[in-house]
CSV table of C-alpha atoms in Angstrom, one decimal:
chain,number,residue,atom,x,y,z
A,1438,LEU,CA,0.0,0.0,0.0
A,1439,ALA,CA,1.4,3.4,-1.0
A,1440,PRO,CA,2.4,5.7,1.9
A,1441,GLY,CA,-0.5,7.7,3.2
A,1442,CYS,CA,-3.2,5.4,1.9
A,1443,HIS,CA,-6.0,4.0,4.0
A,1444,LEU,CA,-9.0,1.7,3.7
A,1445,TYR,CA,-12.3,3.4,4.2
A,1446,SER,CA,-16.1,3.2,3.6
A,1447,THR,CA,-17.8,5.6,1.3
A,1448,THR,CA,-21.1,5.2,3.2
A,1449,THR,CA,-20.2,5.7,6.8
A,1450,LEU,CA,-18.0,7.9,9.0
A,1451,THR,CA,-14.3,7.1,8.8
A,1452,THR,CA,-11.3,7.6,11.0
A,1453,VAL,CA,-8.8,8.2,8.1
A,1454,PRO,CA,-7.0,11.6,8.1
A,1455,PRO,CA,-8.6,14.4,6.1
A,1456,GLY,CA,-7.8,14.4,2.5
A,1457,LYS,CA,-8.8,13.0,-0.9
A,1458,TYR,CA,-9.2,9.3,-1.5
A,1459,SER,CA,-10.1,7.3,-4.6
A,1460,ASP,CA,-11.1,3.8,-5.7
A,1461,GLY,CA,-9.9,4.5,-9.2
A,1462,PHE,CA,-13.4,5.6,-10.4
A,1463,THR,CA,-14.6,8.1,-7.9
A,1464,CYS,CA,-12.9,10.5,-5.6
A,1465,TRP,CA,-14.1,11.5,-2.1
A,1466,THR,CA,-13.1,14.3,0.3
A,1467,VAL,CA,-12.8,13.3,4.0
A,1468,GLY,CA,-13.3,16.2,6.3
A,1469,SER,CA,-11.8,16.9,9.7
A,1470,GLY,CA,-14.8,15.4,11.5
A,1471,GLY,CA,-14.6,12.2,9.5
A,1472,THR,CA,-17.5,12.9,7.2
A,1473,ILE,CA,-17.2,11.9,3.5
A,1474,SER,CA,-18.3,14.3,0.8
A,1475,GLY,CA,-17.4,15.7,-2.5
A,1476,SER,CA,-17.9,12.6,-4.6
A,1477,THR,CA,-16.6,13.3,-8.1
A,1478,PRO,CA,-15.5,11.1,-11.1
A,1479,CYS,CA,-11.8,10.5,-11.5
A,1480,SER,CA,-10.5,11.1,-15.0
A,1481,THR,CA,-7.5,8.8,-15.0
A,1482,VAL,CA,-6.0,6.7,-12.2
A,1483,THR,CA,-3.5,4.1,-13.2
A,1484,PRO,CA,-2.0,1.6,-10.7
A,1485,THR,CA,1.8,1.4,-10.5
A,1486,THR,CA,1.9,-2.2,-9.5
A,1487,THR,CA,0.3,-5.5,-10.7
A,1488,VAL,CA,-0.2,-7.0,-7.2
A,1489,PRO,CA,-3.2,-9.4,-7.6
A,1490,PRO,CA,-6.5,-8.3,-5.9
A,1491,GLY,CA,-7.9,-10.1,-3.0
A,1492,CYS,CA,-8.6,-13.7,-3.6
A,1493,PHE,CA,-9.5,-17.0,-2.0
A,1494,VAL,CA,-7.8,-20.4,-2.4
A,1495,ALA,CA,-9.5,-23.2,-4.3
A,1496,GLY,CA,-11.9,-25.2,-2.1
A,1497,THR,CA,-13.2,-22.1,-0.3
A,1498,MET,CA,-17.0,-22.7,-0.2
A,1499,ILE,CA,-19.1,-19.8,-1.3
A,1500,ASN,CA,-22.7,-19.4,0.1
A,1501,MET,CA,-25.2,-19.5,-2.8
A,1502,LEU,CA,-28.6,-17.8,-2.6
A,1503,ASP,CA,-30.5,-21.2,-2.6
A,1504,GLY,CA,-28.7,-22.3,0.6
A,1505,THR,CA,-26.2,-24.6,-1.1
A,1506,MET,CA,-22.4,-24.0,-1.2
A,1507,LYS,CA,-20.1,-24.0,-4.2
A,1508,PRO,CA,-16.3,-24.1,-4.4
A,1509,VAL,CA,-15.0,-20.6,-5.4
A,1510,GLU,CA,-13.2,-22.1,-8.5
A,1511,GLU,CA,-16.5,-23.4,-9.8
A,1512,LEU,CA,-18.3,-20.1,-9.8
A,1513,VAL,CA,-19.5,-18.6,-13.1
A,1514,VAL,CA,-20.7,-15.2,-14.1
A,1515,ASN,CA,-24.4,-14.6,-13.0
A,1516,ASP,CA,-24.3,-17.2,-10.2
A,1517,SER,CA,-26.6,-16.0,-7.4
A,1518,LEU,CA,-24.7,-15.6,-4.1
A,1519,LEU,CA,-25.9,-14.7,-0.6
A,1520,SER,CA,-25.2,-11.2,0.4
A,1521,ILE,CA,-26.5,-8.5,2.7
A,1522,GLU,CA,-28.8,-5.6,1.8
A,1523,SER,CA,-27.0,-2.7,3.4
A,1524,LEU,CA,-23.4,-2.7,4.5
A,1525,ALA,CA,-23.9,0.8,5.9
A,1526,ASN,CA,-26.6,-0.4,8.2
A,1527,PHE,CA,-24.5,-3.3,9.3
A,1528,TYR,CA,-21.6,-1.0,10.2
A,1529,LYS,CA,-24.0,1.2,12.2
A,1530,ASP,CA,-26.3,-1.3,13.9
A,1531,GLU,CA,-24.7,-4.7,13.4
A,1532,LEU,CA,-27.9,-5.8,11.7
A,1533,PHE,CA,-28.3,-7.2,8.2
A,1534,ASP,CA,-30.9,-8.7,5.9
A,1535,LEU,CA,-29.9,-11.4,3.5
A,1536,ILE,CA,-30.4,-10.7,-0.2
A,1537,GLU,CA,-29.1,-11.9,-3.6
A,1538,THR,CA,-25.9,-10.7,-5.3
A,1539,ARG,CA,-24.7,-11.9,-8.7
A,1540,VAL,CA,-21.2,-12.8,-9.8
A,1541,LEU,CA,-19.9,-10.2,-12.3
A,1542,SER,CA,-16.6,-11.8,-12.9
A,1543,ILE,CA,-14.3,-14.6,-11.6
A,1544,ASN,CA,-10.6,-14.5,-12.3
A,1545,SER,CA,-7.6,-16.6,-11.1
A,1546,TYR,CA,-4.1,-15.4,-10.1
A,1547,THR,CA,-1.0,-16.9,-8.8
A,1548,VAL,CA,0.4,-15.6,-5.5
A,1549,ASP,CA,3.3,-16.6,-3.3
A,1550,LYS,CA,1.9,-15.7,0.1
A,1551,LEU,CA,-1.4,-16.7,1.8
A,1552,ILE,CA,-3.1,-15.6,5.1
A,1553,ASN,CA,-4.6,-18.5,7.0
A,1554,ILE,CA,-7.2,-17.4,9.6
A,1555,ASN,CA,-8.4,-19.8,12.4
A,1556,ASN,CA,-6.7,-22.9,11.0
A,1557,GLY,CA,-8.4,-22.8,7.6
A,1558,LEU,CA,-11.6,-21.0,8.4
A,1559,LEU,CA,-10.6,-18.6,5.6
A,1560,ILE,CA,-7.4,-18.8,3.5
A,1561,SER,CA,-6.9,-15.8,1.2
A,1562,SER,CA,-4.3,-13.8,-0.6
A,1563,GLU,CA,-2.7,-11.2,1.7
A,1564,THR,CA,-4.5,-8.4,-0.1
A,1565,HIS,CA,-8.0,-9.8,0.3
A,1566,ILE,CA,-10.3,-7.4,2.1
A,1567,HIS,CA,-12.1,-8.9,5.1
A,1568,ILE,CA,-14.8,-7.3,7.2
A,1569,THR,CA,-13.7,-7.4,10.8
A,1570,LYS,CA,-14.5,-5.8,14.2
A,1571,ARG,CA,-11.7,-4.3,16.3
A,1572,ASN,CA,-12.2,-2.0,19.3
A,1573,ASN,CA,-16.0,-2.4,18.9
A,1574,ARG,CA,-15.9,-1.0,15.4
A,1575,TRP,CA,-16.5,-2.8,12.1
A,1576,GLU,CA,-14.2,-2.0,9.2
A,1577,ILE,CA,-12.7,-3.4,6.1
A,1578,VAL,CA,-9.1,-4.7,6.6
A,1579,LYS,CA,-6.6,-6.4,4.4
A,1580,ALA,CA,-5.8,-9.9,5.3
A,1581,PHE,CA,-2.2,-9.1,6.2
A,1582,ASP,CA,-3.4,-6.5,8.7
A,1583,ILE,CA,-5.7,-8.9,10.6
A,1584,VAL,CA,-4.6,-9.8,14.1
A,1585,VAL,CA,-5.6,-12.2,16.8
A,1586,GLY,CA,-8.5,-10.8,18.7
A,1587,ASP,CA,-10.2,-9.3,15.6
A,1588,ILE,CA,-13.8,-10.6,15.0
A,1589,LEU,CA,-15.6,-11.9,11.9
A,1590,ILE,CA,-19.3,-12.4,11.5
A,1591,ASP,CA,-21.1,-15.3,9.9
A,1592,ARG,CA,-24.3,-15.5,7.9
A,1593,TYR,CA,-26.3,-16.2,11.1
A,1594,GLY,CA,-25.1,-13.1,12.8
A,1595,ASN,CA,-22.7,-14.9,15.1
A,1596,GLU,CA,-19.4,-13.2,15.9
A,1597,ILE,CA,-16.3,-15.4,15.3
A,1598,ALA,CA,-13.2,-14.4,17.3
A,1599,ILE,CA,-9.9,-14.8,15.4
A,1600,PHE,CA,-7.6,-16.9,17.5
A,1601,SER,CA,-4.9,-17.6,14.9
A,1602,VAL,CA,-3.4,-15.8,11.9
A,1603,GLU,CA,-0.7,-17.6,10.0
A,1604,VAL,CA,1.3,-16.6,6.9
A,1605,GLU,CA,1.9,-19.4,4.4
A,1606,GLU,CA,4.7,-18.6,1.9
A,1607,LYS,CA,4.0,-20.9,-1.1
A,1608,GLU,CA,2.9,-20.4,-4.7
A,1609,GLN,CA,-0.7,-21.1,-5.3
A,1610,ILE,CA,-3.6,-20.3,-7.6
A,1611,VAL,CA,-6.3,-18.1,-6.0
A,1612,TYR,CA,-9.6,-16.8,-7.2
A,1613,ASN,CA,-11.1,-13.3,-7.2
A,1614,VAL,CA,-14.9,-12.9,-7.2
A,1615,ASP,CA,-16.4,-9.6,-8.2
A,1616,VAL,CA,-20.1,-9.2,-7.2
A,1617,ASP,CA,-22.7,-6.5,-7.6
A,1618,ASN,CA,-24.8,-4.6,-5.0
A,1619,GLN,CA,-22.9,-4.1,-1.7
A,1620,ASP,CA,-19.6,-5.8,-2.9
A,1621,VAL,CA,-19.9,-8.4,-0.2
A,1622,TYR,CA,-20.7,-12.1,-0.1
A,1623,PHE,CA,-20.2,-15.1,2.3
A,1624,ALA,CA,-17.2,-17.5,2.1
A,1625,ASN,CA,-17.3,-20.5,4.3
A,1626,ASN,CA,-20.3,-18.8,6.0
A,1627,ILE,CA,-18.2,-15.7,6.8
A,1628,LEU,CA,-19.1,-12.2,5.5
A,1629,THR,CA,-16.3,-10.9,3.3
A,1630,HIS,CA,-15.7,-8.1,0.8
A,1631,ASN,CA,-15.0,-8.6,-2.9
A,1632,LYS,CA,-13.5,-5.2,-3.8
A,1633,PRO,CA,-11.0,-6.3,-6.5
A,1634,ASN,CA,-9.4,-3.0,-7.6
A,1635,TYR,CA,-9.3,-0.4,-4.9
A,1636,ILE,CA,-6.7,2.2,-5.7
A,1637,CYS,CA,-5.6,4.9,-3.3
A,1638,CYS,CA,-3.9,8.1,-4.2
A,1639,SER,CA,-1.1,8.7,-1.8
A,1640,ASP,CA,-0.6,12.4,-2.5
A,1641,GLY,CA,-4.3,13.3,-2.1
A,1642,SER,CA,-5.2,13.7,-5.8
A,1643,ALA,CA,-6.6,11.5,-8.5
A,1644,GLY,CA,-3.4,11.8,-10.5
A,1645,GLY,CA,-1.0,10.9,-7.8
A,1646,THR,CA,1.0,7.7,-7.2
A,1647,CYS,CA,-1.4,4.8,-6.8
A,1648,SER,CA,-1.2,1.1,-6.1
A,1649,TRP,CA,-3.4,-1.9,-5.8
A,1650,ILE,CA,-4.5,-2.7,-2.2
């Protein structure tokens, strides 16, 4: 992640420093009070690195809308997955309604490092974005920033404490799933984020130095 960049939500208050942030398509201004405003299109934002986006290993079971589960590597475009209606309401009230989301794309990448959470509960690339609770606040966090004591949530609303985080250095094919609506779905019954191409401008402008996160 480029210096000065932070993960954030475009729908809720945020704790990142004031400044301009971008996902490569839209720019937001974060005020001193943590409010997000000033949404404007970005003309051109080009990543300076080809680090693969967040992905899961083969065998990760994805929750389908019909109640079944399907290995991530077998997903196809337009598959109906289980998602939640409002990520903003979840961040605010820890409540969610289950709805449908559809697969927009599925791509594979080769990585040389994995993050293993809770002895295989979730195994992802180090750049995968998870939804975790820390200090009583839900946020999106890259896998390599997750620590023991963070909390995940499952499809039934149960909080799952993270008791182990292991780095596995080995080459492996992983799969990135891009979905519509709230950009979230459930993997191995755990709510997770799909965002495949967040770009953050480190110098506070859309034309600054950017990188995949």
